[in-house]
mmCIF file of C-alpha atoms in Angstrom:
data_model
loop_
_atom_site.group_PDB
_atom_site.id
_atom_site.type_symbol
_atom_site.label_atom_id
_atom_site.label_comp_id
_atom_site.label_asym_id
_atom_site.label_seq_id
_atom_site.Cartn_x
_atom_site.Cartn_y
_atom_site.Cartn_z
ATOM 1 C CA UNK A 48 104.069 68.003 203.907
ATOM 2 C CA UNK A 49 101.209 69.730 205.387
ATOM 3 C CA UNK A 50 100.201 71.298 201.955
ATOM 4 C CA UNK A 51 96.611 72.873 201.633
ATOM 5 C CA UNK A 52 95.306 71.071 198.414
ATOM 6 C CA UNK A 53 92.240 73.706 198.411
ATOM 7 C CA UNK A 54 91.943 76.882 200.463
ATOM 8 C CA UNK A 55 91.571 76.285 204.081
ATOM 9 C CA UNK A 56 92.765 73.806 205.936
ATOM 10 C CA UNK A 57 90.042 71.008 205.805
ATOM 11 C CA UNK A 58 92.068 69.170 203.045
ATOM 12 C CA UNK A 59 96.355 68.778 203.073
ATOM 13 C CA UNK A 60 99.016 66.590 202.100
ATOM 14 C CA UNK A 61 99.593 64.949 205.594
ATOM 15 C CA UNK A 62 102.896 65.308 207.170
ATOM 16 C CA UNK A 63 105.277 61.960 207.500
ATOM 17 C CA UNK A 64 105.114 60.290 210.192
ATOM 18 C CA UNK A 65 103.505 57.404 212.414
ATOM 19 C CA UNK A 66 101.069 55.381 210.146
ATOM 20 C CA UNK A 67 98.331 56.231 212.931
ATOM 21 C CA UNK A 68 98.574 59.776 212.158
ATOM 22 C CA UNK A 69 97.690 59.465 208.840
ATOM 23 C CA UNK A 70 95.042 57.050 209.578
ATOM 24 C CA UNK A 71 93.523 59.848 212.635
ATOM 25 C CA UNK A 72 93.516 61.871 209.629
ATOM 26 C CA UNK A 73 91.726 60.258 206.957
ATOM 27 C CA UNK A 74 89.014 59.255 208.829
ATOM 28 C CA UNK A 75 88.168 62.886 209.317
ATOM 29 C CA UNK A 76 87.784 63.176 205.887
ATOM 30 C CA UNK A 77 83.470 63.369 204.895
ATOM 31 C CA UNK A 78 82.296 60.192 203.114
ATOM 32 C CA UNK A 79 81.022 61.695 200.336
ATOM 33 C CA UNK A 80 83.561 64.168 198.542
ATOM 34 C CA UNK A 81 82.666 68.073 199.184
ATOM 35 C CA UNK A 82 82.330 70.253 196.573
ATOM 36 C CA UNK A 83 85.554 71.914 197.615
ATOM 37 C CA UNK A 84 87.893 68.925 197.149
ATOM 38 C CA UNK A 85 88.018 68.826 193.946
ATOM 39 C CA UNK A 86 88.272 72.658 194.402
ATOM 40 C CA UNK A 87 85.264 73.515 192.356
ATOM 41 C CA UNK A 88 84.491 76.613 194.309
ATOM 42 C CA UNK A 89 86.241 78.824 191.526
ATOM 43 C CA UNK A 90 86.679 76.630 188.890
ATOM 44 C CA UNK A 91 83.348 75.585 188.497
ATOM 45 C CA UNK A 92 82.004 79.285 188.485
ATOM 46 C CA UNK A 93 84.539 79.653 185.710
ATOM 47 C CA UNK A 94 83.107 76.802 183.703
ATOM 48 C CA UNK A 95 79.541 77.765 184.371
ATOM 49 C CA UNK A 96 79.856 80.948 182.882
ATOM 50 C CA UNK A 97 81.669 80.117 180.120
ATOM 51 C CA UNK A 98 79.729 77.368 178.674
ATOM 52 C CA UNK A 99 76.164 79.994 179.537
ATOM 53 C CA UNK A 100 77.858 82.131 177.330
ATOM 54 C CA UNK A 101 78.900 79.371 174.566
ATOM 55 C CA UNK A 102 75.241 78.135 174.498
ATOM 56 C CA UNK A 103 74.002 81.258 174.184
ATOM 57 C CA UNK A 104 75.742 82.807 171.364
ATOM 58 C CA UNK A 105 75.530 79.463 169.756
ATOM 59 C CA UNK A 106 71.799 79.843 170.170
ATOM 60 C CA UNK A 107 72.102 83.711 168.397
ATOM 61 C CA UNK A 108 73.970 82.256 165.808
ATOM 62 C CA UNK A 109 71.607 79.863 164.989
ATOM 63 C CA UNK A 110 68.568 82.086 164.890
ATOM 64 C CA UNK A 111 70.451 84.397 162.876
ATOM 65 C CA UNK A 112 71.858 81.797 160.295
ATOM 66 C CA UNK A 113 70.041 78.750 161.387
ATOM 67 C CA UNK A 114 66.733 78.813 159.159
ATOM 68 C CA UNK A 115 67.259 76.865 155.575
ATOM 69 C CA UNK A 116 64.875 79.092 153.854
ATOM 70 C CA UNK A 117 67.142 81.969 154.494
ATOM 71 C CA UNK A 118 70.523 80.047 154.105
ATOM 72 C CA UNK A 119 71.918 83.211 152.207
ATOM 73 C CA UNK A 120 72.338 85.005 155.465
ATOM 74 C CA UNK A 121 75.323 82.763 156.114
ATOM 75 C CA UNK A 122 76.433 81.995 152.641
ATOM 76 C CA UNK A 123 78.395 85.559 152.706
ATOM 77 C CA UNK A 124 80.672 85.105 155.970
ATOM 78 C CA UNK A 125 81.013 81.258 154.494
ATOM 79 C CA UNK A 126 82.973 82.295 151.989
ATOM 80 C CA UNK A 127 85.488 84.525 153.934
ATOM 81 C CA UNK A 128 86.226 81.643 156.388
ATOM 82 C CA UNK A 129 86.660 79.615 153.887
ATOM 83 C CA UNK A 130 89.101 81.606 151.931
ATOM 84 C CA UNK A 131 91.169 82.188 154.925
ATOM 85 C CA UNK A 132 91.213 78.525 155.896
ATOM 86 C CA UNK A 133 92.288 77.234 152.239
ATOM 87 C CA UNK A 134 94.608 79.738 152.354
ATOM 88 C CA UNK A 135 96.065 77.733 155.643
ATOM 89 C CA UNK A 136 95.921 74.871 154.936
ATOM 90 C CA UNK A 137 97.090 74.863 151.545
ATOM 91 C CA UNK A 138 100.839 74.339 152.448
ATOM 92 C CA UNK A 139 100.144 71.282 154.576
ATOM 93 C CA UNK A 140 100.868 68.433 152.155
ATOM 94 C CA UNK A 141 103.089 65.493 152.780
ATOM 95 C CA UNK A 142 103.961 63.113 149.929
ATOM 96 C CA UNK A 143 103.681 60.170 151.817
ATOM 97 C CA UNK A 144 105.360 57.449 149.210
ATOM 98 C CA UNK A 145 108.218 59.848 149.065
ATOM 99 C CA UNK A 146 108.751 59.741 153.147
ATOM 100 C CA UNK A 147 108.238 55.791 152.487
ATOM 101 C CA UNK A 148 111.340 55.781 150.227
ATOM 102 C CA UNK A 149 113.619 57.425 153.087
ATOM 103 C CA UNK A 150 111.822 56.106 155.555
ATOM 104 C CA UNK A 151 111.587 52.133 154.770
ATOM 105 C CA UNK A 152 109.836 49.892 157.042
ATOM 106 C CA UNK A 153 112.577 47.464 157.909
ATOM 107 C CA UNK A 154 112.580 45.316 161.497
ATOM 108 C CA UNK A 155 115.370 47.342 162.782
ATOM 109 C CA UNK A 156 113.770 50.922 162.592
ATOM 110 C CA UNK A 157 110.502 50.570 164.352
ATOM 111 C CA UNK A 158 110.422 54.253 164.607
ATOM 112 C CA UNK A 159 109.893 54.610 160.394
ATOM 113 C CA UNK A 160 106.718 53.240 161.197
ATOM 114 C CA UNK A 161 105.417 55.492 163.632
ATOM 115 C CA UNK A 162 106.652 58.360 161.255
ATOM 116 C CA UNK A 163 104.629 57.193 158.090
ATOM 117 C CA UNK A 164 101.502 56.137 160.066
ATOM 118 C CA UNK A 165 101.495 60.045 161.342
ATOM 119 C CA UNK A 166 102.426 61.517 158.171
ATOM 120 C CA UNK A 167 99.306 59.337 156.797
ATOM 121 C CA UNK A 168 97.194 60.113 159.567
ATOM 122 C CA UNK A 169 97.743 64.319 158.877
ATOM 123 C CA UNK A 170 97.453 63.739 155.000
ATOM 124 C CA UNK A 171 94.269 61.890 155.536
ATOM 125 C CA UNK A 172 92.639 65.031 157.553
ATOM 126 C CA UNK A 173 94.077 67.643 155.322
ATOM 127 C CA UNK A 174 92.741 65.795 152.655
ATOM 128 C CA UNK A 175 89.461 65.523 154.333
ATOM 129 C CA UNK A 176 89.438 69.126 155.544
ATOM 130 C CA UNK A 177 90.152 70.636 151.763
ATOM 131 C CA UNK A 178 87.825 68.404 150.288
ATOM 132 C CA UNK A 179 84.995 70.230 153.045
ATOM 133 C CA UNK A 180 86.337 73.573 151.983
ATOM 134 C CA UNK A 181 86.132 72.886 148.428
ATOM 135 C CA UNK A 182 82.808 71.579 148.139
ATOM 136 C CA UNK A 183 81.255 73.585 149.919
ATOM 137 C CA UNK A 184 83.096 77.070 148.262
ATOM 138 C CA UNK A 185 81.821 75.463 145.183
ATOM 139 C CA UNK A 186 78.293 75.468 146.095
ATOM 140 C CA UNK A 187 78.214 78.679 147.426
ATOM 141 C CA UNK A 188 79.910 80.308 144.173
ATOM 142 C CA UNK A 189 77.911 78.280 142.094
ATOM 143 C CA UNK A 190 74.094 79.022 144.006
ATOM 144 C CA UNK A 191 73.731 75.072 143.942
ATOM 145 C CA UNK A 192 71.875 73.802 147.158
ATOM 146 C CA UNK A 193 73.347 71.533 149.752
ATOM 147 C CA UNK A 194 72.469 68.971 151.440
ATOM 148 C CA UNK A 195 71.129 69.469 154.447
ATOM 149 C CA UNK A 196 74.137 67.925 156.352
ATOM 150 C CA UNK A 197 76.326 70.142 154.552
ATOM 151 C CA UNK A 198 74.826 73.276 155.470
ATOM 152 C CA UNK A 199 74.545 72.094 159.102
ATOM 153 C CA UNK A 200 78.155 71.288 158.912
ATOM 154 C CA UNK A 201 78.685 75.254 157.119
ATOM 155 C CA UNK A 202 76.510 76.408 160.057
ATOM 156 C CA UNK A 203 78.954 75.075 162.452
ATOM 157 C CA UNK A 204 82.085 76.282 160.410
ATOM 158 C CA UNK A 205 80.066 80.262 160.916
ATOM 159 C CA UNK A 206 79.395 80.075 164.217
ATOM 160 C CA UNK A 207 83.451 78.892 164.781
ATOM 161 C CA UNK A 208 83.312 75.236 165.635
ATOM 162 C CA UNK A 209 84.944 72.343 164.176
ATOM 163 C CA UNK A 210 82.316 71.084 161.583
ATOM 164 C CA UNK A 211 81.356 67.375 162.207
ATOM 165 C CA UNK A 212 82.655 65.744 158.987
ATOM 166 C CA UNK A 213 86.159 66.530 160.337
ATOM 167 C CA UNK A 214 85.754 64.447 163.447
ATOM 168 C CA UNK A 215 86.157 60.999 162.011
ATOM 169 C CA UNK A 216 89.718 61.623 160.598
ATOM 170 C CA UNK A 217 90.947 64.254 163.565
ATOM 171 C CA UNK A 218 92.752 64.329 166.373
ATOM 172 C CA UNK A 219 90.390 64.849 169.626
ATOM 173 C CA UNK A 220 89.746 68.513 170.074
ATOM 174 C CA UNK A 221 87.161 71.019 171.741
ATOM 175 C CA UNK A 222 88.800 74.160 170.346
ATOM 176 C CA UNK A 223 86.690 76.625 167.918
ATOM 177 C CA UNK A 224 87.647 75.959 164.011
ATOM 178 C CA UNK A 225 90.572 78.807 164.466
ATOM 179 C CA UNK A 226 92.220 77.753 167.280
ATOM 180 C CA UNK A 227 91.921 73.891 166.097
ATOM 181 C CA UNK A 228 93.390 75.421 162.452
ATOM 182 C CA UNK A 229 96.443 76.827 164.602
ATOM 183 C CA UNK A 230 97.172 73.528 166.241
ATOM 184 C CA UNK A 231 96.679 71.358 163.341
ATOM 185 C CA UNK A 232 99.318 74.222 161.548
ATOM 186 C CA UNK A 233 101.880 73.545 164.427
ATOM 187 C CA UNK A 234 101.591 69.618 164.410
ATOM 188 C CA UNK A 235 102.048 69.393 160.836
ATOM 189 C CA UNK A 236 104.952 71.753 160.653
ATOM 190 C CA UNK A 237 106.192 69.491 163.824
ATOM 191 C CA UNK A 238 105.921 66.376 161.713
ATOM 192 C CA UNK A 239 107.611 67.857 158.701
ATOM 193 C CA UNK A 240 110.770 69.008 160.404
ATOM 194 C CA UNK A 241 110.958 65.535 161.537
ATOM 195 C CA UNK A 242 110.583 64.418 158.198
ATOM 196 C CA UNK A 243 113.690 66.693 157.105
ATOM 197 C CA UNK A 244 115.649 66.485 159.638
ATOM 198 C CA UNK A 245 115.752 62.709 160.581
ATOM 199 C CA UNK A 246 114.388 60.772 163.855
ATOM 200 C CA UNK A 247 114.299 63.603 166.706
ATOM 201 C CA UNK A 248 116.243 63.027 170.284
ATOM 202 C CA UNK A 249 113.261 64.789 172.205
ATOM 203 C CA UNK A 250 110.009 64.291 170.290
ATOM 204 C CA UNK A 251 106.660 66.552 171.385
ATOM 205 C CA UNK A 252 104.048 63.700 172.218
ATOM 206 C CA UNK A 253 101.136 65.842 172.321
ATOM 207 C CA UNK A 254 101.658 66.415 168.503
ATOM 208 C CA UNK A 255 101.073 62.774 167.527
ATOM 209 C CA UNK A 256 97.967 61.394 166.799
ATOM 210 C CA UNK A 257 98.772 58.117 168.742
ATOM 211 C CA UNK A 258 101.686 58.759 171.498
ATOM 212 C CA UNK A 259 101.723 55.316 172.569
ATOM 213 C CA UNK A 260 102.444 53.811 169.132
ATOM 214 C CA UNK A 261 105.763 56.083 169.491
ATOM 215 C CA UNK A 262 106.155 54.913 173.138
ATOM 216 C CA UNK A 263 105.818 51.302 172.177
ATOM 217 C CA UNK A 264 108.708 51.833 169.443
ATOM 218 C CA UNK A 265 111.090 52.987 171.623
ATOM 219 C CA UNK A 266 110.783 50.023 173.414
ATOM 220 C CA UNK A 267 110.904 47.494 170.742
ATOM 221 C CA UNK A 268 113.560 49.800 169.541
ATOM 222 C CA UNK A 269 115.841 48.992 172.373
ATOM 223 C CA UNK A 270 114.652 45.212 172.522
ATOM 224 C CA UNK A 271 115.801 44.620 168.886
ATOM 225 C CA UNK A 272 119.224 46.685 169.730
ATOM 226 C CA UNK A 273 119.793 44.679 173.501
ATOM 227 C CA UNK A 274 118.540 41.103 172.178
ATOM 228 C CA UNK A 275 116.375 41.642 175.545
ATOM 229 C CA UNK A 276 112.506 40.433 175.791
ATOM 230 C CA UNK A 277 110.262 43.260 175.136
ATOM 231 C CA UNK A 278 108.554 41.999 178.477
ATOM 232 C CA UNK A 279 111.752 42.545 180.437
ATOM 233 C CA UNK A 280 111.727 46.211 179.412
ATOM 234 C CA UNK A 281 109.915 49.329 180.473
ATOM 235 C CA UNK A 282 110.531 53.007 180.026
ATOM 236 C CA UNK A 283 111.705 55.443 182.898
ATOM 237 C CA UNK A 284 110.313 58.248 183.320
ATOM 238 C CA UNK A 285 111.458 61.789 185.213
ATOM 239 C CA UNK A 286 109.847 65.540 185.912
ATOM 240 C CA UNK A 287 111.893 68.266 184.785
ATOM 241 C CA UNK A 288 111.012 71.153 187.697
ATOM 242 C CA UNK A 289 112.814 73.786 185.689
ATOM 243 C CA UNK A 290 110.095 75.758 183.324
ATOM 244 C CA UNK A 291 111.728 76.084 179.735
ATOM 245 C CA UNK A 292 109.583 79.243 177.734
ATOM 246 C CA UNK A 293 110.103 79.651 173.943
ATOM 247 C CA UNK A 294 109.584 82.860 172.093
#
């Protein structure tokens, strides 16, 4: 009660009490939102100058790689990222009809489902991202030209964003290619322990492609074990205040 949401003390949680209180107090409050409420005065500094500075070595990166006449300039640093992302992404293979056989779908397991359909999902994008990395090593080792959308896609991969042709098989992301690499490293690995080890008793939602499919199996989970309605059922949810840190 009587938190400051943003410095000063023009907005703050009101403190319990008599309805009219809070009511006195929230018609202080300006019609139209200040800046300040949605506490932009640092953030959106912050922001400002961080996506100046993307744009603008974006914009040096283009000039110095951008022109298709001199598409040589990039072909050289191409093929080191490359390398190093094969090199990652080599390991991340899931034989899919394998986690099918110890993983059946059968009406009583809803949660097999949500494991293959993710294990799919992953092996779909890896597939997709080699299959980029390939191609386009290929070319370059082979002086063949490219299409036009493939060296705007290799132009992207330089100047360390996600290339385009990834985004119809990924998972939503605004990271640089390395970063995204890292994540897409940890979620697979994620995906495979669960594979080994067998359905998980606290599962890490962020690394699924659809949390809500998993969501939606724990409740027809229970339904199918309780006889109950699925519309009769709903999952609880709690905060846990105490910070856990891993090394």
């Amino acid at each position: 009660d009587g938190h400051c949401m943003v410095p000063g003390r023009r907005f703050f949680v009101p403190r319990v009490g008599f309805l009219h209180h809070t009511v006195e107090y929230l018609q202080t409050l300006p019609v139209i939102d200040a800046p300040e409420y949605v506490y932009l005065g640092y953030a959106a500094g912050m922001v400002r100058y961080q996506t100046d500075s993307s744009q603008l070595l974006e914009a040096l990166g283009r000039a110095e790689y951008g022109h298709h006449d001199e598409s040589v300039q990039w072909k050289g640093r191409a093929g080191n990222i490359i390398d190093t992302l094969l090199a990652q992404v080599s390991s991340m293979h899931f034989a899919v009809d394998a986690v099918r056989a110890v993983y059946p779908l059968v009406h009583s397991e809803p949660l097999n489902s949500v494991l293959i359909h993710e294990c799919d999902r992953y092996m779909r994008l890896v597939t997709n991202i080699r299959s980029f990395l390939w191609k386009l090593q290929y070319s370059i080792r082979n002086v063949e030209s490219i299409s036009a959308e493939m060296e705007e896609n290799a132009i992207a991969l330089v100047l360390g964003k996600v290339p385009p042709l990834w985004w119809p098989k990924s998972f939503p992301t605004v990271d640089p290619v390395g970063l995204y690499i890292t994540k897409l490293t940890a979620r697979v690995t994620y995906i495979k322990h669960w594979v080994a080890v067998g359905h998980l008793p606290a599962v890490w939602l962020p690394g699924l492609f659809h949390p809500r499919e998993f969501v939606i199996a724990i409740l027809q989970r229970h339904a199918r074990i309780t006889q109950l309605p699925l519309e009769q059922i709903a999952n609880s949810y709690s905060t846990n205040l105490q910070a856990v840190f891993s090394e």
